[in-house]
Short mmCIF file of C-alpha atoms in Angstrom, two decimals:
data_model
loop_
_atom_site.label_atom_id
_atom_site.label_comp_id
_atom_site.label_asym_id
_atom_site.label_seq_id
_atom_site.Cartn_x
_atom_site.Cartn_y
_atom_site.Cartn_z
CA UNK A 147 -78.77 4.25 -13.14
CA UNK A 148 -79.57 7.71 -11.78
CA UNK A 149 -83.39 7.06 -11.92
CA UNK A 150 -82.94 3.66 -10.20
CA UNK A 151 -80.77 5.17 -7.45
CA UNK A 152 -83.02 8.14 -6.94
CA UNK A 153 -86.04 5.76 -6.67
CA UNK A 154 -84.30 3.44 -4.03
CA UNK A 155 -83.24 6.44 -1.98
CA UNK A 156 -86.75 7.88 -1.79
CA UNK A 157 -88.14 4.50 -0.74
CA UNK A 158 -85.57 4.08 1.98
CA UNK A 159 -85.78 7.53 3.52
CA UNK A 160 -88.98 6.71 5.36
CA UNK A 161 -87.02 4.42 7.73
CA UNK A 162 -85.46 7.32 9.48
CA UNK A 163 -88.55 8.75 11.01
CA UNK A 164 -88.27 6.62 14.15
CA UNK A 165 -84.53 6.16 14.18
CA UNK A 166 -83.17 5.87 17.71
CA UNK A 167 -79.81 6.68 19.41
CA UNK A 168 -77.67 3.90 20.78
CA UNK A 169 -77.34 3.33 24.56
CA UNK A 170 -74.37 5.69 25.37
CA UNK A 171 -73.41 3.59 28.42
CA UNK A 172 -72.56 0.58 26.30
CA UNK A 173 -72.15 2.03 22.72
CA UNK A 174 -70.32 5.17 21.65
CA UNK A 175 -71.82 6.82 18.62
CA UNK A 176 -69.57 8.90 16.23
CA UNK A 177 -72.44 10.06 13.96
CA UNK A 178 -71.83 13.71 14.76
CA UNK A 179 -68.28 13.32 13.43
CA UNK A 180 -67.19 13.36 9.90
CA UNK A 181 -65.26 10.04 9.11
CA UNK A 182 -63.16 9.45 6.03
CA UNK A 183 -61.69 6.00 5.28
CA UNK A 184 -59.47 4.49 2.66
CA UNK A 185 -59.62 0.66 2.06
CA UNK A 186 -57.29 -1.70 0.25
CA UNK A 187 -58.96 -5.09 -0.38
CA UNK A 188 -58.50 -8.27 -2.55
CA UNK A 189 -62.05 -8.69 -3.70
CA UNK A 190 -61.39 -11.63 -6.13
CA UNK A 191 -64.31 -12.73 -8.27
CA UNK A 192 -64.30 -16.32 -9.46
CA UNK A 193 -67.27 -17.86 -11.42
CA UNK A 194 -66.89 -21.67 -11.45
CA UNK A 195 -68.97 -24.25 -13.60
CA UNK A 196 -68.64 -27.91 -13.22
CA UNK A 197 -70.02 -30.25 -15.88
CA UNK A 198 -70.40 -33.99 -14.84
CA UNK A 199 -71.24 -35.16 -18.31
CA UNK A 200 -67.94 -33.90 -19.51
CA UNK A 201 -65.84 -36.03 -17.23
CA UNK A 202 -66.20 -33.25 -14.51
CA UNK A 203 -64.98 -30.46 -16.86
CA UNK A 204 -64.46 -27.30 -14.92
CA UNK A 205 -64.32 -23.78 -15.99
CA UNK A 206 -63.15 -21.01 -13.69
CA UNK A 207 -63.49 -17.33 -14.84
CA UNK A 208 -61.83 -14.61 -12.87
CA UNK A 209 -61.39 -10.90 -13.16
CA UNK A 210 -57.88 -9.41 -13.54
CA UNK A 211 -57.93 -7.36 -10.40
CA UNK A 212 -55.72 -8.31 -7.34
CA UNK A 213 -56.21 -5.15 -5.25
CA UNK A 214 -59.15 -2.77 -5.16
CA UNK A 215 -59.16 0.76 -3.45
CA UNK A 216 -62.24 2.32 -1.93
CA UNK A 217 -62.96 5.61 -0.22
CA UNK A 218 -65.86 6.18 2.21
CA UNK A 219 -67.47 9.15 3.85
CA UNK A 220 -69.70 9.06 6.87
CA UNK A 221 -71.53 11.85 8.57
CA UNK A 222 -74.99 11.87 10.23
CA UNK A 223 -77.19 9.75 7.94
CA UNK A 224 -74.72 10.00 5.03
CA UNK A 225 -72.80 6.76 4.56
CA UNK A 226 -71.28 6.23 1.02
CA UNK A 227 -68.39 4.50 -0.52
CA UNK A 228 -66.86 4.24 -3.99
CA UNK A 229 -64.50 1.25 -4.93
CA UNK A 230 -62.38 0.77 -8.10
CA UNK A 231 -59.26 -1.02 -9.16
CA UNK A 232 -56.42 1.44 -10.14
CA UNK A 233 -54.13 0.04 -12.86
CA UNK A 234 -50.92 1.44 -11.21
CA UNK A 235 -51.16 -0.96 -8.36
CA UNK A 236 -49.05 -4.21 -8.93
CA UNK A 237 -51.21 -7.19 -9.80
CA UNK A 238 -53.81 -5.04 -11.49
CA UNK A 239 -51.84 -4.39 -14.68
CA UNK A 240 -51.08 -7.98 -15.89
CA UNK A 241 -53.00 -7.18 -19.11
CA UNK A 242 -50.74 -8.85 -21.59
CA UNK A 243 -51.53 -12.36 -20.11
CA UNK A 244 -54.91 -11.96 -18.51
CA UNK A 245 -56.42 -9.08 -20.50
CA UNK A 246 -57.79 -5.81 -19.27
CA UNK A 247 -60.40 -5.78 -16.45
CA UNK A 248 -62.36 -2.98 -14.74
CA UNK A 249 -64.19 -2.98 -11.42
CA UNK A 250 -66.34 -0.37 -9.73
CA UNK A 251 -68.71 -0.58 -6.77
CA UNK A 252 -70.91 2.35 -5.46
CA UNK A 253 -72.74 1.83 -2.11
CA UNK A 254 -75.09 3.89 0.14
CA UNK A 255 -76.01 2.82 3.63
CA UNK A 256 -78.87 3.78 6.10
CA UNK A 257 -79.12 2.88 9.69
CA UNK A 258 -82.76 3.07 10.97
CA UNK A 259 -82.95 1.59 14.55
CA UNK A 260 -81.49 -1.86 14.63
CA UNK A 261 -81.42 -2.14 10.89
CA UNK A 262 -78.66 -1.59 8.33
CA UNK A 263 -79.87 -0.90 4.85
CA UNK A 264 -77.43 -1.03 1.87
CA UNK A 265 -78.11 -0.16 -1.74
CA UNK A 266 -75.38 -0.66 -4.35
CA UNK A 267 -74.28 -0.70 -7.99
CA UNK A 268 -71.43 -2.98 -9.21
CA UNK A 269 -69.79 -3.15 -12.61
CA UNK A 270 -67.25 -5.73 -13.66
CA UNK A 271 -65.88 -6.16 -17.18
CA UNK A 272 -63.05 -8.38 -18.66
CA UNK A 273 -62.62 -11.93 -17.57
CA UNK A 274 -60.08 -14.59 -18.17
CA UNK A 275 -60.12 -18.41 -17.94
CA UNK A 276 -58.09 -19.11 -14.72
CA UNK A 277 -57.74 -22.88 -15.60
CA UNK A 278 -56.67 -22.37 -19.24
CA UNK A 279 -54.16 -25.18 -18.92
CA UNK A 280 -57.11 -27.71 -18.57
CA UNK A 281 -58.16 -26.73 -22.08
CA UNK A 282 -54.65 -26.27 -23.67
CA UNK A 283 -51.93 -28.79 -22.37
CA UNK A 284 -49.29 -26.90 -24.10
CA UNK A 285 -50.08 -23.59 -22.26
CA UNK A 286 -47.37 -22.27 -20.03
CA UNK A 287 -48.15 -20.12 -17.09
CA UNK A 288 -46.31 -16.77 -17.04
CA UNK A 289 -45.49 -17.06 -20.70
CA UNK A 290 -48.71 -17.70 -22.69
CA UNK A 291 -51.81 -15.46 -22.44
CA UNK A 292 -54.91 -16.94 -20.74
CA UNK A 293 -58.11 -17.58 -22.76
CA UNK A 294 -60.06 -14.39 -22.35
CA UNK A 295 -63.57 -12.90 -22.45
CA UNK A 296 -62.68 -9.22 -22.67
CA UNK A 297 -66.31 -8.22 -23.57
CA UNK A 298 -68.04 -9.95 -20.73
CA UNK A 299 -69.73 -7.37 -18.56
CA UNK A 300 -71.54 -8.06 -15.20
CA UNK A 301 -73.61 -5.18 -13.82
CA UNK A 302 -75.70 -5.50 -10.55
CA UNK A 303 -78.28 -3.31 -8.88
CA UNK A 304 -78.95 -4.61 -5.39
CA UNK A 305 -79.59 -4.24 -1.80
CA UNK A 306 -79.09 -5.78 1.65
CA UNK A 307 -81.36 -5.39 4.65
CA UNK A 308 -79.88 -6.63 7.87
CA UNK A 309 -81.31 -6.61 11.44
CA UNK A 310 -79.53 -7.11 14.81
CA UNK A 311 -81.54 -8.69 17.55
CA UNK A 312 -79.36 -7.52 20.37
CA UNK A 313 -79.58 -3.74 21.11
CA UNK A 314 -76.25 -3.96 23.04
CA UNK A 315 -74.34 -5.34 19.96
CA UNK A 316 -73.16 -2.89 17.42
CA UNK A 317 -72.87 -4.19 13.70
CA UNK A 318 -71.87 -0.73 12.75
CA UNK A 319 -68.80 -0.96 14.92
CA UNK A 320 -67.58 -4.03 13.08
CA UNK A 321 -68.48 -3.05 9.52
CA UNK A 322 -68.47 0.81 9.29
CA UNK A 323 -66.74 2.00 12.50
CA UNK A 324 -69.62 4.52 13.08
CA UNK A 325 -69.88 3.32 16.65
CA UNK A 326 -67.72 1.63 19.29
CA UNK A 327 -68.98 -1.12 21.52
CA UNK A 328 -67.63 -0.88 25.05
CA UNK A 329 -68.50 -4.46 26.21
CA UNK A 330 -68.17 -7.80 24.46
CA UNK A 331 -71.41 -9.09 23.12
CA UNK A 332 -72.81 -10.88 20.12
CA UNK A 333 -76.01 -11.27 18.09
CA UNK A 334 -77.83 -13.15 15.45
CA UNK A 335 -78.21 -11.10 12.39
CA UNK A 336 -80.76 -12.20 9.73
CA UNK A 337 -80.35 -10.45 6.27
CA UNK A 338 -82.39 -10.28 3.06
CA UNK A 339 -80.32 -9.84 -0.04
CA UNK A 340 -81.70 -9.00 -3.51
CA UNK A 341 -80.25 -7.85 -6.84
CA UNK A 342 -80.95 -7.59 -10.45
CA UNK A 343 -77.88 -8.61 -12.45
CA UNK A 344 -77.11 -8.43 -16.18
CA UNK A 345 -74.48 -10.70 -17.84
CA UNK A 346 -73.57 -9.10 -21.30
CA UNK A 347 -71.11 -10.58 -23.84
CA UNK A 348 -70.33 -10.48 -27.56
CA UNK A 349 -68.42 -12.94 -29.64
CA UNK A 350 -65.72 -12.40 -32.41
CA UNK A 351 -68.68 -11.92 -34.94
CA UNK A 352 -69.97 -9.07 -32.69
CA UNK A 353 -73.05 -11.13 -31.91
CA UNK A 354 -74.40 -10.18 -28.55
CA UNK A 355 -75.98 -12.29 -25.73
CA UNK A 356 -77.63 -11.12 -22.50
CA UNK A 357 -78.65 -13.08 -19.40
CA UNK A 358 -80.78 -11.26 -16.85
CA UNK A 359 -81.00 -12.55 -13.26
CA UNK A 360 -83.02 -11.75 -10.35
CA UNK A 361 -81.69 -13.02 -7.10
CA UNK A 362 -83.39 -13.14 -3.72
CA UNK A 363 -81.88 -14.76 -0.61
CA UNK A 364 -82.21 -15.01 3.12
CA UNK A 365 -79.24 -15.40 5.32
CA UNK A 366 -78.76 -15.96 9.09
CA UNK A 367 -75.48 -14.96 10.66
CA UNK A 368 -74.03 -14.84 14.05
CA UNK A 369 -71.47 -12.12 15.02
CA UNK A 370 -69.50 -11.84 18.25
CA UNK A 371 -67.73 -8.69 19.08
CA UNK A 372 -64.96 -9.34 21.53
CA UNK A 373 -63.71 -6.15 23.09
CA UNK A 374 -60.09 -7.04 23.97
CA UNK A 375 -59.22 -3.64 25.26
CA UNK A 376 -60.81 -0.23 25.27
CA UNK A 377 -59.38 0.34 21.85
CA UNK A 378 -59.01 -3.14 20.19
CA UNK A 379 -61.73 -5.56 19.15
CA UNK A 380 -61.73 -9.01 17.52
CA UNK A 381 -64.99 -10.03 15.73
CA UNK A 382 -65.50 -13.49 14.11
CA UNK A 383 -68.66 -14.49 12.28
CA UNK A 384 -70.31 -17.14 10.27
CA UNK A 385 -73.41 -17.33 8.10
CA UNK A 386 -75.54 -19.59 5.89
CA UNK A 387 -78.42 -18.87 3.56
CA UNK A 388 -80.71 -20.08 0.80
CA UNK A 389 -82.58 -18.33 -1.94
CA UNK A 390 -83.86 -18.32 -5.47
CA UNK A 391 -82.58 -17.32 -8.86
CA UNK A 392 -84.74 -16.43 -11.78
CA UNK A 393 -82.90 -16.02 -15.17
CA UNK A 394 -83.63 -15.12 -18.74
CA UNK A 395 -81.19 -15.61 -21.66
CA UNK A 396 -81.32 -14.39 -25.17
CA UNK A 397 -78.69 -14.09 -27.93
CA UNK A 398 -78.30 -12.57 -31.46
CA UNK A 399 -78.48 -14.90 -34.34
CA UNK A 400 -76.60 -14.85 -37.52
CA UNK A 401 -79.61 -13.88 -39.69
CA UNK A 402 -80.12 -10.70 -37.64
CA UNK A 403 -82.91 -11.95 -35.46
CA UNK A 404 -82.88 -12.92 -31.73
CA UNK A 405 -83.26 -16.34 -30.25
CA UNK A 406 -86.27 -17.33 -28.14
CA UNK A 407 -85.81 -16.37 -24.49
CA UNK A 408 -84.62 -19.25 -22.39
CA UNK A 409 -86.11 -18.96 -18.82
CA UNK A 410 -84.96 -20.82 -15.83
CA UNK A 411 -85.27 -20.85 -11.94
CA UNK A 412 -82.79 -22.17 -9.56
CA UNK A 413 -82.55 -23.03 -5.73
CA UNK A 414 -79.35 -21.31 -4.48
CA UNK A 415 -77.09 -22.03 -1.40
CA UNK A 416 -74.63 -19.56 0.31
CA UNK A 417 -72.41 -19.98 3.29
CA UNK A 418 -69.24 -18.34 4.56
CA UNK A 419 -67.46 -16.64 7.59
CA UNK A 420 -64.81 -14.20 8.44
CA UNK A 421 -63.07 -12.20 11.13
CA UNK A 422 -62.44 -8.53 11.80
CA UNK A 423 -59.59 -7.17 13.94
CA UNK A 424 -59.70 -3.38 14.59
CA UNK A 425 -58.15 -0.51 16.64
CA UNK A 426 -60.29 2.58 17.45
CA UNK A 427 -59.81 5.95 19.05
CA UNK A 428 -62.00 9.09 19.03
CA UNK A 429 -59.92 10.35 16.07
CA UNK A 430 -57.77 7.52 14.48
CA UNK A 431 -58.85 4.02 13.47
CA UNK A 432 -57.46 1.09 11.47
CA UNK A 433 -57.95 -2.58 11.05
CA UNK A 434 -58.20 -5.59 8.79
CA UNK A 435 -60.92 -8.08 7.68
CA UNK A 436 -60.91 -11.47 6.05
CA UNK A 437 -64.31 -12.82 4.54
CA UNK A 438 -64.78 -16.13 2.75
CA UNK A 439 -67.89 -16.94 0.79
CA UNK A 440 -69.25 -19.69 -1.49
CA UNK A 441 -72.36 -19.35 -3.53
CA UNK A 442 -73.64 -22.16 -5.78
CA UNK A 443 -76.64 -23.61 -7.50
CA UNK A 444 -77.41 -26.58 -9.76
CA UNK A 445 -78.10 -25.60 -13.40
CA UNK A 446 -79.25 -29.11 -14.18
CA UNK A 447 -78.51 -32.82 -13.29
CA UNK A 448 -75.09 -32.48 -14.90
CA UNK A 449 -73.70 -29.04 -14.12
CA UNK A 450 -73.33 -26.71 -11.15
CA UNK A 451 -72.28 -23.14 -11.02
CA UNK A 452 -70.26 -21.82 -8.03
CA UNK A 453 -69.15 -18.24 -7.20
CA UNK A 454 -66.32 -18.16 -4.76
CA UNK A 455 -65.24 -14.88 -3.21
CA UNK A 456 -62.19 -14.35 -1.04
CA UNK A 457 -62.16 -10.93 0.50
CA UNK A 458 -59.30 -9.52 2.47
CA UNK A 459 -59.29 -5.81 3.46
CA UNK A 460 -57.00 -3.33 5.37
CA UNK A 461 -58.53 0.05 6.28
CA UNK A 462 -57.31 3.29 7.74
CA UNK A 463 -59.70 6.11 8.76
CA UNK A 464 -59.84 9.47 10.59
CA UNK A 465 -62.65 11.31 12.37
CA UNK A 466 -62.94 15.05 12.86
CA UNK A 467 -65.54 17.64 13.85
CA UNK A 468 -67.49 18.71 10.78
CA UNK A 469 -66.46 22.16 9.34
CA UNK A 470 -68.85 24.85 10.11
CA UNK A 471 -69.96 25.22 6.58
CA UNK A 472 -70.88 21.52 6.40
CA UNK A 473 -72.66 21.53 9.81
CA UNK A 474 -74.59 24.64 9.07
CA UNK A 475 -75.60 23.42 5.61
CA UNK A 476 -76.69 20.23 7.03
CA UNK A 477 -78.66 21.77 9.88
CA UNK A 478 -80.44 24.04 7.32
CA UNK A 479 -81.38 21.11 5.20
CA UNK A 480 -82.51 19.15 8.21
CA UNK A 481 -84.98 21.99 9.24
CA UNK A 482 -86.60 21.62 5.81
CA UNK A 483 -86.36 17.81 5.80
CA UNK A 484 -86.91 16.70 9.38
CA UNK A 485 -86.29 12.95 8.56
CA UNK A 486 -82.65 13.90 8.10
#
């Protein structure tokens, strides 16, 4: 992971050479301030498969986390966040019925010109069958444990490259609060998404299986930032996209060997929308977001896989002048590395 992250960071630093400042008459920049934020969100992961040849049999696997927490830090070119799901929060500790799950997400962001570049690593482990009753008619919700896949792990290394066509529109204002847009405005925002994802599992006989997926997709979104007052904004958006998925699957056999690799490629579709409502001042900021997304592809003539993601978030943040030791250290590094 460290080598991959280091390589991605080195490749992306070149974007900063020609970075430009926003128009101060229409957009306020807070990049010279340190900003810390805490987020609480309901990042609910569902993986749904529908099989037509089995009378529309449906499986829905979910992770046992209702509320995630993330901390973010922004200063100059630095923009990073770390998300996890603490067990002490109600809804995250229903391990007796749903099994134990873990979730973590690390992201770094860069902002060259009108681009926003994100690189990330995600790790999820421990899923349960949300629709267990469809497979066991005698199962009782709240009393009987769900069918579980405790060893199923999903790891993703990925990135998102987004571009705003309108220089008077600030996507940073909506997503990261690094800026504040003074006037209402909107923009089309195309984005390229890519990731390398590993699905790893083992059965009761300790036989392992691995599916490797490479995903590439192009999305087109429209955002509108409605500045209600000098401190409040409301920002709805909608998007749609298409892409490709290339997968390779292999499993352990009982005789100690491995199966032949099963390779497939799929055409994927994605769509969704959301809304952001926020309050901003030079120091204090808070707000909420709601995002809805559906991602699906056809495995074959009789089955379809769908990943639905409902994402609600509440954030609180604070900006302050950088401590002298931080500012001086950054300035010294910047003299040696001008692109910073």
